[in-house]
């Protein structure tokens, strides 16, 4: 009976271990999206952008999505310009919101003026009918028709006059 020597198993295990370590090294290199050379010539890998003192020509690799970031970081003069543009956009948005609010308020005032005008016309017509001297009838709580007397007519006239003063300005 023959037994297997541990050497081939060790070789398989060490090959698998080597492969796993190589893959881990590749994922670490892939995680380091930035690659730059410092002033002394040393190459650095990082997931953070290089310091501001690194010239743009020494940046060897940038992440695909953030290609514009180092240019903005290395040019400090563009940062105030960007903040000025942002402030301008915010100011424009505030002006637009204020204009929209004023427009909505104006539309609401116009709608209320139209309702007041309609109520005024209706109250004036009711006052004309009341002052015409025609017989006026009201319906009481039992559903019976009751002819208005002079006191009821005066009370109704006072109500209509209050409505006219409220709506006819």
Short mmCIF file of N, CA and C in Angstrom, two decimals:
data_model
loop_
_atom_site.label_atom_id
_atom_site.label_comp_id
_atom_site.label_asym_id
_atom_site.label_seq_id
_atom_site.Cartn_x
_atom_site.Cartn_y
_atom_site.Cartn_z
N UNK A 1 0.83 -1.16 0.00
CA UNK A 1 0.00 0.00 0.00
C UNK A 1 0.88 1.24 0.00
N UNK A 2 0.49 2.11 -0.84
CA UNK A 2 1.28 3.30 -1.02
C UNK A 2 0.57 4.49 -0.38
N UNK A 3 1.29 5.38 0.28
CA UNK A 3 0.71 6.58 0.90
C UNK A 3 1.15 7.81 0.13
N UNK A 4 0.32 8.75 0.13
CA UNK A 4 0.65 9.99 -0.57
C UNK A 4 1.57 10.83 0.31
N UNK A 5 2.51 11.37 -0.31
CA UNK A 5 3.44 12.23 0.41
C UNK A 5 2.80 13.60 0.60
N UNK A 6 3.10 14.26 1.67
CA UNK A 6 2.51 15.57 1.92
C UNK A 6 3.04 16.66 1.00
N UNK A 7 4.11 16.40 0.28
CA UNK A 7 4.71 17.43 -0.57
C UNK A 7 3.75 17.92 -1.66
N UNK A 8 3.08 17.04 -2.44
CA UNK A 8 2.19 17.56 -3.47
C UNK A 8 1.02 18.37 -2.88
N UNK A 9 0.52 17.92 -1.76
CA UNK A 9 -0.56 18.66 -1.11
C UNK A 9 -0.08 20.04 -0.68
N UNK A 10 1.13 20.10 -0.20
CA UNK A 10 1.70 21.38 0.21
C UNK A 10 1.85 22.31 -0.99
N UNK A 11 2.28 21.74 -2.11
CA UNK A 11 2.42 22.57 -3.31
C UNK A 11 1.08 23.12 -3.76
N UNK A 12 0.04 22.31 -3.73
CA UNK A 12 -1.29 22.77 -4.12
C UNK A 12 -1.75 23.86 -3.15
N UNK A 13 -1.54 23.64 -1.87
CA UNK A 13 -1.96 24.61 -0.87
C UNK A 13 -1.20 25.92 -1.02
N UNK A 14 0.12 25.81 -1.24
CA UNK A 14 0.92 27.02 -1.37
C UNK A 14 0.58 27.77 -2.65
N UNK A 15 0.24 27.05 -3.71
CA UNK A 15 -0.17 27.71 -4.95
C UNK A 15 -1.49 28.45 -4.75
N UNK A 16 -2.42 27.82 -4.06
CA UNK A 16 -3.71 28.46 -3.78
C UNK A 16 -3.52 29.68 -2.89
N UNK A 17 -2.63 29.56 -1.91
CA UNK A 17 -2.35 30.67 -1.02
C UNK A 17 -1.72 31.83 -1.79
N UNK A 18 -0.78 31.49 -2.68
CA UNK A 18 -0.14 32.51 -3.49
C UNK A 18 -1.16 33.21 -4.38
N UNK A 19 -2.06 32.45 -4.98
CA UNK A 19 -3.09 33.01 -5.84
C UNK A 19 -4.03 33.93 -5.04
N UNK A 20 -4.41 33.52 -3.85
CA UNK A 20 -5.30 34.33 -3.01
C UNK A 20 -4.61 35.64 -2.63
N UNK A 21 -3.33 35.57 -2.28
CA UNK A 21 -2.59 36.78 -1.90
C UNK A 21 -2.44 37.71 -3.11
N UNK A 22 -2.23 37.14 -4.28
CA UNK A 22 -2.10 37.96 -5.48
C UNK A 22 -3.41 38.67 -5.78
N UNK A 23 -4.52 37.95 -5.62
CA UNK A 23 -5.83 38.57 -5.85
C UNK A 23 -6.11 39.67 -4.84
N UNK A 24 -5.70 39.44 -3.59
CA UNK A 24 -5.88 40.48 -2.57
C UNK A 24 -5.05 41.70 -2.91
N UNK A 25 -3.86 41.49 -3.40
CA UNK A 25 -3.01 42.61 -3.80
C UNK A 25 -3.62 43.38 -4.95
N UNK A 26 -4.27 42.68 -5.87
CA UNK A 26 -4.90 43.34 -7.00
C UNK A 26 -6.08 44.19 -6.53
N UNK A 27 -6.88 43.67 -5.61
CA UNK A 27 -8.02 44.45 -5.13
C UNK A 27 -7.54 45.66 -4.36
N UNK A 28 -6.41 45.54 -3.65
CA UNK A 28 -5.86 46.69 -2.94
C UNK A 28 -5.39 47.74 -3.94
N UNK A 29 -4.76 47.30 -5.00
CA UNK A 29 -4.30 48.24 -6.02
C UNK A 29 -5.49 48.89 -6.72
N UNK A 30 -6.57 48.11 -6.92
CA UNK A 30 -7.74 48.69 -7.55
C UNK A 30 -8.43 49.68 -6.63
N UNK A 31 -8.39 49.44 -5.32
CA UNK A 31 -9.00 50.36 -4.38
C UNK A 31 -8.23 51.68 -4.35
N UNK A 32 -6.93 51.63 -4.60
CA UNK A 32 -6.13 52.85 -4.67
C UNK A 32 -6.36 53.48 -6.03
N UNK A 33 -7.24 54.45 -6.08
CA UNK A 33 -7.62 55.04 -7.36
C UNK A 33 -6.68 56.16 -7.78
N UNK A 34 -5.95 56.73 -6.86
CA UNK A 34 -5.04 57.83 -7.16
C UNK A 34 -3.61 57.31 -7.19
N UNK A 35 -2.85 57.81 -8.12
CA UNK A 35 -1.44 57.45 -8.23
C UNK A 35 -0.69 58.72 -8.60
N UNK A 36 0.30 59.10 -7.76
CA UNK A 36 1.07 60.30 -8.05
C UNK A 36 2.51 60.14 -7.58
N UNK A 37 3.33 61.01 -8.11
CA UNK A 37 4.76 61.00 -7.77
C UNK A 37 5.03 62.27 -6.98
N UNK A 38 5.66 62.11 -5.80
CA UNK A 38 5.97 63.28 -4.98
C UNK A 38 7.25 63.96 -5.46
N UNK A 39 7.70 64.99 -4.76
CA UNK A 39 8.86 65.80 -5.17
C UNK A 39 10.15 64.98 -5.19
N UNK A 40 10.25 63.95 -4.34
CA UNK A 40 11.46 63.13 -4.31
C UNK A 40 11.39 61.97 -5.30
N UNK A 41 10.30 61.84 -6.04
CA UNK A 41 10.19 60.81 -7.07
C UNK A 41 9.53 59.52 -6.60
N UNK A 42 9.05 59.46 -5.36
CA UNK A 42 8.39 58.26 -4.84
C UNK A 42 6.95 58.22 -5.34
N UNK A 43 6.53 57.05 -5.85
CA UNK A 43 5.18 56.87 -6.36
C UNK A 43 4.27 56.48 -5.20
N UNK A 44 3.12 57.16 -5.10
CA UNK A 44 2.15 56.90 -4.02
C UNK A 44 0.85 56.42 -4.63
N UNK A 45 0.18 55.49 -3.93
CA UNK A 45 -1.13 54.98 -4.30
C UNK A 45 -2.07 55.31 -3.14
N UNK A 46 -3.28 55.81 -3.46
CA UNK A 46 -4.21 56.15 -2.39
C UNK A 46 -5.63 56.21 -2.93
N UNK A 47 -6.58 56.11 -2.01
CA UNK A 47 -7.97 56.31 -2.39
C UNK A 47 -8.37 57.77 -2.16
N UNK A 48 -7.44 58.58 -1.65
CA UNK A 48 -7.66 60.01 -1.43
C UNK A 48 -6.86 60.79 -2.48
N UNK A 49 -7.33 61.98 -2.86
CA UNK A 49 -6.57 62.77 -3.83
C UNK A 49 -5.23 63.20 -3.25
N UNK A 50 -4.26 63.49 -4.10
CA UNK A 50 -2.94 63.89 -3.60
C UNK A 50 -3.01 65.25 -2.91
N UNK A 51 -1.99 65.58 -2.11
CA UNK A 51 -1.98 66.89 -1.47
C UNK A 51 -1.96 68.01 -2.51
N UNK A 52 -2.31 69.20 -2.08
CA UNK A 52 -2.42 70.33 -2.99
C UNK A 52 -1.08 70.75 -3.56
N UNK A 53 0.03 70.40 -2.88
CA UNK A 53 1.35 70.82 -3.37
C UNK A 53 1.88 69.93 -4.49
N UNK A 54 1.17 68.87 -4.85
CA UNK A 54 1.59 67.99 -5.95
C UNK A 54 1.11 68.62 -7.26
N UNK A 55 2.03 68.91 -8.20
CA UNK A 55 1.61 69.49 -9.47
C UNK A 55 0.77 68.50 -10.28
N UNK A 56 -0.08 69.04 -11.13
CA UNK A 56 -0.98 68.20 -11.92
C UNK A 56 -0.20 67.26 -12.84
N UNK A 57 1.00 67.64 -13.25
CA UNK A 57 1.80 66.79 -14.12
C UNK A 57 2.33 65.55 -13.42
N UNK A 58 2.42 65.59 -12.09
CA UNK A 58 2.92 64.44 -11.32
C UNK A 58 1.81 63.48 -10.93
N UNK A 59 0.57 63.78 -11.27
CA UNK A 59 -0.54 62.87 -10.99
C UNK A 59 -0.60 61.88 -12.14
N UNK A 60 -0.33 60.60 -11.82
CA UNK A 60 -0.22 59.57 -12.84
C UNK A 60 -1.55 58.89 -13.15
N UNK A 61 -2.44 58.82 -12.15
CA UNK A 61 -3.72 58.13 -12.35
C UNK A 61 -4.76 58.81 -11.49
N UNK A 62 -5.93 59.02 -12.09
CA UNK A 62 -7.07 59.61 -11.38
C UNK A 62 -8.23 58.63 -11.46
N UNK A 63 -9.15 58.69 -10.49
CA UNK A 63 -10.35 57.86 -10.61
C UNK A 63 -11.20 58.39 -11.76
N UNK A 64 -11.90 57.50 -12.41
CA UNK A 64 -12.67 57.86 -13.60
C UNK A 64 -13.77 58.87 -13.28
N UNK A 65 -14.48 58.70 -12.17
CA UNK A 65 -15.60 59.58 -11.84
C UNK A 65 -15.13 60.92 -11.31
N UNK A 66 -13.96 60.99 -10.71
CA UNK A 66 -13.49 62.22 -10.08
C UNK A 66 -12.33 62.84 -10.83
N UNK A 67 -12.31 62.78 -12.13
CA UNK A 67 -11.19 63.30 -12.91
C UNK A 67 -11.05 64.80 -12.75
N UNK A 68 -12.13 65.51 -12.49
CA UNK A 68 -12.05 66.96 -12.37
C UNK A 68 -11.66 67.41 -10.97
N UNK A 69 -11.69 66.52 -9.98
CA UNK A 69 -11.43 66.91 -8.61
C UNK A 69 -10.02 67.43 -8.40
N UNK A 70 -8.94 66.78 -8.90
CA UNK A 70 -7.62 67.30 -8.60
C UNK A 70 -7.37 68.66 -9.22
N UNK A 71 -7.96 68.92 -10.37
CA UNK A 71 -7.77 70.22 -10.98
C UNK A 71 -8.37 71.30 -10.08
N UNK A 72 -9.52 71.01 -9.51
CA UNK A 72 -10.13 71.99 -8.61
C UNK A 72 -9.34 72.08 -7.32
N UNK A 73 -8.78 70.97 -6.85
CA UNK A 73 -8.03 70.99 -5.60
C UNK A 73 -6.69 71.68 -5.78
N UNK A 74 -6.06 71.52 -6.94
CA UNK A 74 -4.74 72.11 -7.13
C UNK A 74 -4.82 73.58 -7.50
N UNK A 75 -5.93 74.02 -8.05
CA UNK A 75 -6.09 75.42 -8.41
C UNK A 75 -7.00 76.08 -7.39
N UNK A 76 -6.40 76.67 -6.37
CA UNK A 76 -7.20 77.28 -5.31
C UNK A 76 -7.92 78.52 -5.81
N UNK A 77 -7.49 79.09 -6.91
CA UNK A 77 -8.16 80.26 -7.46
C UNK A 77 -9.53 79.91 -8.02
N UNK A 78 -9.73 78.67 -8.46
CA UNK A 78 -11.03 78.28 -9.02
C UNK A 78 -12.06 78.04 -7.94
N UNK A 79 -11.63 77.80 -6.70
CA UNK A 79 -12.58 77.55 -5.62
C UNK A 79 -13.41 78.80 -5.31
N UNK A 80 -12.81 80.00 -5.17
CA UNK A 80 -13.67 81.16 -4.94
C UNK A 80 -14.61 81.43 -6.11
N UNK A 81 -14.15 81.15 -7.33
CA UNK A 81 -15.02 81.35 -8.49
C UNK A 81 -16.21 80.41 -8.42
N UNK A 82 -15.96 79.16 -8.04
CA UNK A 82 -17.05 78.20 -7.93
C UNK A 82 -18.02 78.62 -6.82
N UNK A 83 -17.49 79.10 -5.70
CA UNK A 83 -18.38 79.52 -4.61
C UNK A 83 -19.16 80.76 -5.02
N UNK A 84 -18.56 81.66 -5.80
CA UNK A 84 -19.30 82.83 -6.30
C UNK A 84 -20.42 82.39 -7.23
N UNK A 85 -20.14 81.43 -8.09
CA UNK A 85 -21.18 80.93 -8.99
C UNK A 85 -22.30 80.27 -8.20
N UNK A 86 -21.92 79.52 -7.16
CA UNK A 86 -22.92 78.86 -6.32
C UNK A 86 -23.77 79.91 -5.61
N UNK A 87 -23.14 80.95 -5.09
CA UNK A 87 -23.89 82.02 -4.42
C UNK A 87 -24.82 82.72 -5.40
N UNK A 88 -24.37 82.92 -6.63
CA UNK A 88 -25.22 83.54 -7.64
C UNK A 88 -26.43 82.67 -7.94
N UNK A 89 -26.19 81.36 -8.06
CA UNK A 89 -27.31 80.44 -8.34
C UNK A 89 -28.30 80.44 -7.19
N UNK A 90 -27.79 80.46 -5.95
CA UNK A 90 -28.68 80.48 -4.78
C UNK A 90 -29.48 81.77 -4.76
N UNK A 91 -28.82 82.89 -5.06
CA UNK A 91 -29.53 84.17 -5.09
C UNK A 91 -30.60 84.18 -6.18
N UNK A 92 -30.28 83.61 -7.34
CA UNK A 92 -31.27 83.53 -8.42
C UNK A 92 -32.46 82.67 -8.02
N UNK A 93 -32.18 81.56 -7.33
CA UNK A 93 -33.26 80.69 -6.88
C UNK A 93 -34.15 81.41 -5.87
N UNK A 94 -33.53 82.18 -4.96
CA UNK A 94 -34.32 82.92 -3.98
C UNK A 94 -35.19 83.97 -4.66
N UNK A 95 -34.62 84.66 -5.65
CA UNK A 95 -35.39 85.66 -6.39
C UNK A 95 -36.56 84.99 -7.12
N UNK A 96 -36.30 83.84 -7.72
CA UNK A 96 -37.36 83.13 -8.43
C UNK A 96 -38.46 82.68 -7.47
N UNK A 97 -38.07 82.21 -6.29
CA UNK A 97 -39.07 81.78 -5.30
C UNK A 97 -39.89 82.97 -4.82
N UNK A 98 -39.23 84.12 -4.58
CA UNK A 98 -39.95 85.31 -4.15
C UNK A 98 -40.92 85.77 -5.24
N UNK A 99 -40.46 85.75 -6.48
CA UNK A 99 -41.32 86.15 -7.58
C UNK A 99 -42.53 85.21 -7.69
N UNK A 100 -42.30 83.93 -7.52
CA UNK A 100 -43.39 82.96 -7.58
C UNK A 100 -44.38 83.20 -6.44
N UNK A 101 -43.86 83.50 -5.23
CA UNK A 101 -44.73 83.77 -4.09
C UNK A 101 -45.55 85.04 -4.32
N UNK A 102 -44.90 86.07 -4.86
CA UNK A 102 -45.61 87.31 -5.14
C UNK A 102 -46.68 87.10 -6.20
N UNK A 103 -46.36 86.30 -7.21
CA UNK A 103 -47.33 86.00 -8.27
C UNK A 103 -48.52 85.23 -7.69
N UNK A 104 -48.26 84.26 -6.83
CA UNK A 104 -49.35 83.49 -6.22
C UNK A 104 -50.21 84.40 -5.34
N UNK A 105 -49.57 85.29 -4.61
CA UNK A 105 -50.30 86.22 -3.74
C UNK A 105 -51.17 87.15 -4.59
N UNK A 106 -50.63 87.63 -5.71
CA UNK A 106 -51.38 88.50 -6.60
C UNK A 106 -52.59 87.77 -7.19
N UNK A 107 -52.39 86.52 -7.60
CA UNK A 107 -53.50 85.74 -8.15
C UNK A 107 -54.58 85.50 -7.09
N UNK A 108 -54.15 85.26 -5.86
CA UNK A 108 -55.11 85.04 -4.78
C UNK A 108 -55.90 86.33 -4.51
N UNK A 109 -55.22 87.47 -4.54
CA UNK A 109 -55.90 88.74 -4.33
C UNK A 109 -56.89 89.01 -5.47
N UNK A 110 -56.51 88.69 -6.69
CA UNK A 110 -57.41 88.89 -7.82
C UNK A 110 -58.64 88.00 -7.71
N UNK A 111 -58.44 86.76 -7.30
CA UNK A 111 -59.57 85.83 -7.14
C UNK A 111 -60.50 86.32 -6.03
N UNK A 112 -59.94 86.82 -4.93
CA UNK A 112 -60.76 87.33 -3.83
C UNK A 112 -61.52 88.58 -4.26
N UNK A 113 -60.87 89.43 -5.06
CA UNK A 113 -61.54 90.64 -5.57
C UNK A 113 -62.73 90.27 -6.46
N UNK A 114 -62.58 89.23 -7.27
CA UNK A 114 -63.67 88.78 -8.13
C UNK A 114 -64.85 88.25 -7.29
N UNK A 115 -64.53 87.47 -6.26
CA UNK A 115 -65.59 86.94 -5.38
C UNK A 115 -66.30 88.09 -4.67
N UNK A 116 -65.52 89.07 -4.18
CA UNK A 116 -66.13 90.22 -3.51
C UNK A 116 -67.03 91.00 -4.46
N UNK A 117 -66.60 91.15 -5.71
CA UNK A 117 -67.41 91.87 -6.69
C UNK A 117 -68.73 91.15 -6.94
N UNK A 118 -68.69 89.83 -7.07
CA UNK A 118 -69.91 89.06 -7.29
C UNK A 118 -70.85 89.16 -6.08
N UNK A 119 -70.28 89.07 -4.87
CA UNK A 119 -71.09 89.19 -3.66
C UNK A 119 -71.71 90.60 -3.55
N UNK A 120 -70.96 91.61 -3.95
CA UNK A 120 -71.47 92.99 -3.93
C UNK A 120 -72.67 93.15 -4.85
N UNK A 121 -72.52 92.64 -6.08
CA UNK A 121 -73.63 92.75 -7.04
C UNK A 121 -74.88 92.03 -6.54
N UNK A 122 -74.69 90.85 -5.95
CA UNK A 122 -75.83 90.08 -5.44
C UNK A 122 -76.51 90.83 -4.28
N UNK A 123 -75.72 91.40 -3.40
CA UNK A 123 -76.30 92.14 -2.26
C UNK A 123 -77.03 93.39 -2.75
N UNK A 124 -76.50 94.08 -3.75
CA UNK A 124 -77.17 95.26 -4.29
C UNK A 124 -78.51 94.89 -4.93
N UNK A 125 -78.55 93.76 -5.64
CA UNK A 125 -79.82 93.30 -6.23
C UNK A 125 -80.84 92.98 -5.15
N UNK A 126 -80.39 92.32 -4.08
CA UNK A 126 -81.31 92.00 -2.98
C UNK A 126 -81.86 93.27 -2.33
N UNK A 127 -81.02 94.29 -2.20
CA UNK A 127 -81.47 95.56 -1.62
C UNK A 127 -82.49 96.24 -2.54
N UNK A 128 -82.27 96.17 -3.85
CA UNK A 128 -83.24 96.75 -4.80
C UNK A 128 -84.59 96.06 -4.69
N UNK A 129 -84.58 94.74 -4.59
CA UNK A 129 -85.84 93.99 -4.47
C UNK A 129 -86.53 94.35 -3.16
N UNK A 130 -85.76 94.46 -2.09
CA UNK A 130 -86.32 94.78 -0.77
C UNK A 130 -86.91 96.19 -0.77
N UNK A 131 -86.25 97.13 -1.41
CA UNK A 131 -86.72 98.52 -1.44
C UNK A 131 -87.83 98.75 -2.48
N UNK A 132 -88.12 97.76 -3.32
CA UNK A 132 -89.12 97.94 -4.37
C UNK A 132 -90.54 98.00 -3.81
N UNK A 133 -90.74 97.57 -2.59
CA UNK A 133 -92.07 97.61 -1.99
C UNK A 133 -92.88 96.37 -2.27
N UNK A 134 -92.36 95.41 -2.98
CA UNK A 134 -93.08 94.18 -3.24
C UNK A 134 -93.28 93.41 -1.93
N UNK A 135 -94.29 92.59 -1.98
CA UNK A 135 -94.52 91.71 -0.84
C UNK A 135 -93.41 90.66 -0.79
N UNK A 136 -92.81 90.50 0.41
CA UNK A 136 -91.70 89.56 0.58
C UNK A 136 -92.18 88.44 1.50
N UNK A 137 -91.80 87.24 1.18
CA UNK A 137 -92.20 86.06 1.94
C UNK A 137 -90.97 85.36 2.47
N UNK A 138 -91.05 84.90 3.71
CA UNK A 138 -89.99 84.09 4.30
C UNK A 138 -90.60 82.75 4.70
N UNK A 139 -89.75 81.73 4.79
CA UNK A 139 -90.19 80.40 5.21
C UNK A 139 -89.79 80.24 6.67
N UNK A 140 -90.77 79.89 7.53
CA UNK A 140 -90.47 79.72 8.96
C UNK A 140 -89.96 78.33 9.25
N UNK A 141 -89.74 78.01 10.52
CA UNK A 141 -89.16 76.73 10.94
C UNK A 141 -90.06 75.55 10.60
N UNK A 142 -91.39 75.76 10.53
CA UNK A 142 -92.31 74.67 10.20
C UNK A 142 -92.48 74.51 8.70
N UNK A 143 -91.83 75.36 7.90
CA UNK A 143 -91.95 75.26 6.45
C UNK A 143 -93.09 76.08 5.89
N UNK A 144 -93.72 76.91 6.71
CA UNK A 144 -94.85 77.74 6.28
C UNK A 144 -94.34 79.06 5.72
N UNK A 145 -95.06 79.59 4.73
CA UNK A 145 -94.72 80.89 4.16
C UNK A 145 -95.32 81.97 5.03
N UNK A 146 -94.45 82.95 5.40
CA UNK A 146 -94.89 84.06 6.25
C UNK A 146 -94.51 85.36 5.55
N UNK A 147 -95.48 86.29 5.44
CA UNK A 147 -95.22 87.57 4.80
C UNK A 147 -94.44 88.44 5.78
N UNK A 148 -93.39 89.12 5.25
CA UNK A 148 -92.54 89.95 6.09
C UNK A 148 -93.27 91.23 6.47
N UNK A 149 -93.20 91.60 7.76
CA UNK A 149 -93.75 92.88 8.19
C UNK A 149 -92.65 93.94 8.14
N UNK A 150 -92.96 95.17 8.52
CA UNK A 150 -92.01 96.28 8.41
C UNK A 150 -90.77 96.05 9.28
N UNK A 151 -90.90 95.48 10.44
CA UNK A 151 -89.76 95.25 11.34
C UNK A 151 -88.80 94.20 10.73
N UNK A 152 -89.40 93.16 10.20
CA UNK A 152 -88.57 92.13 9.56
C UNK A 152 -87.87 92.69 8.32
N UNK A 153 -88.59 93.54 7.58
CA UNK A 153 -88.02 94.17 6.40
C UNK A 153 -86.83 95.06 6.78
N UNK A 154 -86.96 95.82 7.88
CA UNK A 154 -85.89 96.71 8.34
C UNK A 154 -84.68 95.88 8.80
N UNK A 155 -84.92 94.77 9.48
CA UNK A 155 -83.82 93.91 9.93
C UNK A 155 -83.09 93.31 8.73
N UNK A 156 -83.86 92.88 7.74
CA UNK A 156 -83.25 92.32 6.52
C UNK A 156 -82.46 93.39 5.77
N UNK A 157 -83.00 94.63 5.74
CA UNK A 157 -82.28 95.74 5.08
C UNK A 157 -80.96 96.02 5.78
N UNK A 158 -80.93 95.94 7.12
CA UNK A 158 -79.69 96.17 7.88
C UNK A 158 -78.65 95.08 7.55
N UNK A 159 -79.10 93.84 7.43
CA UNK A 159 -78.18 92.75 7.07
C UNK A 159 -77.59 92.97 5.68
N UNK A 160 -78.44 93.36 4.73
CA UNK A 160 -77.97 93.56 3.36
C UNK A 160 -77.02 94.76 3.30
N UNK A 161 -77.33 95.82 4.06
CA UNK A 161 -76.45 96.99 4.08
C UNK A 161 -75.08 96.62 4.64
N UNK A 162 -75.03 95.74 5.63
CA UNK A 162 -73.74 95.29 6.17
C UNK A 162 -72.97 94.50 5.13
N UNK A 163 -73.66 93.67 4.38
CA UNK A 163 -73.00 92.91 3.31
C UNK A 163 -72.47 93.84 2.22
N UNK A 164 -73.24 94.87 1.89
CA UNK A 164 -72.79 95.81 0.87
C UNK A 164 -71.54 96.55 1.35
N UNK A 165 -71.54 96.98 2.61
CA UNK A 165 -70.36 97.69 3.12
C UNK A 165 -69.14 96.76 3.20
N UNK A 166 -69.37 95.47 3.36
CA UNK A 166 -68.25 94.51 3.44
C UNK A 166 -67.70 94.20 2.05
N UNK A 167 -68.55 93.99 1.07
CA UNK A 167 -68.12 93.52 -0.25
C UNK A 167 -67.93 94.62 -1.29
N UNK A 168 -68.60 95.75 -1.13
CA UNK A 168 -68.54 96.82 -2.16
C UNK A 168 -67.59 97.91 -1.70
N UNK A 169 -66.36 97.70 -1.83
CA UNK A 169 -65.35 98.70 -1.42
C UNK A 169 -64.76 99.37 -2.60
#
